[in-house]
Amino acid sequence: MKLNLNLPIVGLDGTEIADSNVGKLIAQVLAQGSKGDALKFWHWAQKLYAGEELDLDPTDAETLKNVIKDNESLTILAKAQALACFK
């Protein structure tokens, strides 16, 4: 599956939050984590930070979804918008 997270984060009022980017936020989550496949997560983080799409197989897509869902630092606002990118 192709996953594009190169989108702004939108506030509750429907306006874009200045200088926000879902992909860059998830890239930081991946890079700052301490669990998981370090090399794979680093590669994903680099691509997301650069605004590139990820090409994930179903297992990797589920892994990334779980990283997002299980992260305790991300707000519901950010998690929901990141998870909505998975089709």
PDB file of C-alpha atoms in Angstrom:
ATOM      1  CA  MET A   1       0.000   0.000   0.000  1.00  0.00           C
ATOM      2  CA  LYS A   2       1.146   3.518  -0.763  1.00  0.00           C
ATOM      3  CA  LEU A   3       0.951   5.730   2.299  1.00  0.00           C
ATOM      4  CA  ASN A   4       1.168   9.501   1.982  1.00  0.00           C
ATOM      5  CA  LEU A   5       1.428  11.371   5.293  1.00  0.00           C
ATOM      6  CA  ASN A   6       2.699  14.599   3.742  1.00  0.00           C
ATOM      7  CA  LEU A   7      -0.309  16.561   4.974  1.00  0.00           C
ATOM      8  CA  PRO A   8      -0.865  19.423   7.393  1.00  0.00           C
ATOM      9  CA  ILE A   9      -2.476  18.740  10.740  1.00  0.00           C
ATOM     10  CA  VAL A  10      -5.913  20.339  10.915  1.00  0.00           C
ATOM     11  CA  GLY A  11      -7.260  21.814  14.133  1.00  0.00           C
ATOM     12  CA  LEU A  12     -10.744  21.240  15.533  1.00  0.00           C
ATOM     13  CA  ASP A  13     -11.927  24.380  13.780  1.00  0.00           C
ATOM     14  CA  GLY A  14     -10.949  22.892  10.399  1.00  0.00           C
ATOM     15  CA  THR A  15      -8.000  25.183   9.769  1.00  0.00           C
ATOM     16  CA  GLU A  16      -4.473  23.989   9.153  1.00  0.00           C
ATOM     17  CA  ILE A  17      -2.116  24.298  12.094  1.00  0.00           C
ATOM     18  CA  ALA A  18       0.802  26.481  10.984  1.00  0.00           C
ATOM     19  CA  ASP A  19       4.016  24.619  10.166  1.00  0.00           C
ATOM     20  CA  SER A  20       2.472  21.235  10.981  1.00  0.00           C
ATOM     21  CA  ASN A  21       2.954  18.049   8.985  1.00  0.00           C
ATOM     22  CA  VAL A  22       1.623  14.592   9.804  1.00  0.00           C
ATOM     23  CA  GLY A  23       4.559  12.843   8.123  1.00  0.00           C
ATOM     24  CA  LYS A  24       7.191  14.848   9.964  1.00  0.00           C
ATOM     25  CA  LEU A  25       5.424  14.250  13.265  1.00  0.00           C
ATOM     26  CA  ILE A  26       5.296  10.480  12.703  1.00  0.00           C
ATOM     27  CA  ALA A  27       8.926  10.557  11.515  1.00  0.00           C
ATOM     28  CA  GLN A  28       9.882  12.060  14.866  1.00  0.00           C
ATOM     29  CA  VAL A  29       7.878   9.413  16.718  1.00  0.00           C
ATOM     30  CA  LEU A  30       9.694   6.663  14.795  1.00  0.00           C
ATOM     31  CA  ALA A  31      13.136   8.215  15.256  1.00  0.00           C
ATOM     32  CA  GLN A  32      12.683   8.890  18.970  1.00  0.00           C
ATOM     33  CA  GLY A  33      11.240   5.496  19.838  1.00  0.00           C
ATOM     34  CA  SER A  34      13.228   2.806  21.583  1.00  0.00           C
ATOM     35  CA  LYS A  35      11.312  -0.307  20.490  1.00  0.00           C
ATOM     36  CA  GLY A  36      10.835  -1.979  17.148  1.00  0.00           C
ATOM     37  CA  ASP A  37      12.954  -2.607  14.056  1.00  0.00           C
ATOM     38  CA  ALA A  38      15.481   0.233  14.326  1.00  0.00           C
ATOM     39  CA  LEU A  39      16.731   0.091  10.738  1.00  0.00           C
ATOM     40  CA  LYS A  40      13.257  -0.142   9.226  1.00  0.00           C
ATOM     41  CA  PHE A  41      11.857   2.612  11.438  1.00  0.00           C
ATOM     42  CA  TRP A  42      14.844   4.876  10.672  1.00  0.00           C
ATOM     43  CA  HIS A  43      14.346   4.355   6.928  1.00  0.00           C
ATOM     44  CA  TRP A  44      10.630   5.137   7.239  1.00  0.00           C
ATOM     45  CA  ALA A  45      11.394   8.204   9.364  1.00  0.00           C
ATOM     46  CA  GLN A  46      13.811   9.562   6.760  1.00  0.00           C
ATOM     47  CA  LYS A  47      11.294   9.120   3.950  1.00  0.00           C
ATOM     48  CA  LEU A  48       8.420  10.633   5.908  1.00  0.00           C
ATOM     49  CA  TYR A  49      10.499  13.589   7.029  1.00  0.00           C
ATOM     50  CA  ALA A  50      11.418  14.256   3.390  1.00  0.00           C
ATOM     51  CA  GLY A  51       7.710  14.241   2.445  1.00  0.00           C
ATOM     52  CA  GLU A  52       7.924  10.981   0.518  1.00  0.00           C
ATOM     53  CA  GLU A  53       5.342   8.201   0.363  1.00  0.00           C
ATOM     54  CA  LEU A  54       5.930   4.874   2.034  1.00  0.00           C
ATOM     55  CA  ASP A  55       5.252   1.662   0.122  1.00  0.00           C
ATOM     56  CA  LEU A  56       4.206  -0.815   2.821  1.00  0.00           C
ATOM     57  CA  ASP A  57       3.132  -4.431   2.711  1.00  0.00           C
ATOM     58  CA  PRO A  58       0.123  -5.326   4.911  1.00  0.00           C
ATOM     59  CA  THR A  59       2.334  -6.427   7.820  1.00  0.00           C
ATOM     60  CA  ASP A  60       4.383  -3.224   7.782  1.00  0.00           C
ATOM     61  CA  ALA A  61       1.223  -1.117   7.468  1.00  0.00           C
ATOM     62  CA  GLU A  62      -0.172  -2.798  10.587  1.00  0.00           C
ATOM     63  CA  THR A  63       3.140  -2.265  12.390  1.00  0.00           C
ATOM     64  CA  LEU A  64       3.118   1.449  11.638  1.00  0.00           C
ATOM     65  CA  LYS A  65      -0.549   1.739  12.646  1.00  0.00           C
ATOM     66  CA  ASN A  66       0.282   0.141  15.978  1.00  0.00           C
ATOM     67  CA  VAL A  67       3.239   2.464  16.540  1.00  0.00           C
ATOM     68  CA  ILE A  68       0.887   5.404  16.043  1.00  0.00           C
ATOM     69  CA  LYS A  69      -1.947   3.933  18.139  1.00  0.00           C
ATOM     70  CA  ASP A  70       0.305   2.898  21.019  1.00  0.00           C
ATOM     71  CA  ASN A  71       2.350   6.105  21.252  1.00  0.00           C
ATOM     72  CA  GLU A  72       1.484   7.891  24.473  1.00  0.00           C
ATOM     73  CA  SER A  73       2.975  11.228  23.435  1.00  0.00           C
ATOM     74  CA  LEU A  74       0.763  11.795  20.400  1.00  0.00           C
ATOM     75  CA  THR A  75      -2.525  13.589  20.897  1.00  0.00           C
ATOM     76  CA  ILE A  76      -5.810  12.133  19.681  1.00  0.00           C
ATOM     77  CA  LEU A  77      -5.935  14.999  17.153  1.00  0.00           C
ATOM     78  CA  ALA A  78      -2.642  13.878  15.610  1.00  0.00           C
ATOM     79  CA  LYS A  79      -3.272  10.130  15.898  1.00  0.00           C
ATOM     80  CA  ALA A  80      -6.655  10.359  14.205  1.00  0.00           C
ATOM     81  CA  GLN A  81      -5.318  12.307  11.251  1.00  0.00           C
ATOM     82  CA  ALA A  82      -2.353   9.964  10.823  1.00  0.00           C
ATOM     83  CA  LEU A  83      -4.528   6.848  11.051  1.00  0.00           C
ATOM     84  CA  ALA A  84      -7.035   8.322   8.568  1.00  0.00           C
ATOM     85  CA  CYS A  85      -4.289   8.157   5.911  1.00  0.00           C
ATOM     86  CA  PHE A  86      -4.414   4.352   5.966  1.00  0.00           C
ATOM     87  CA  LYS A  87      -6.969   3.197   3.402  1.00  0.00           C
TER      88      LYS A  87
END
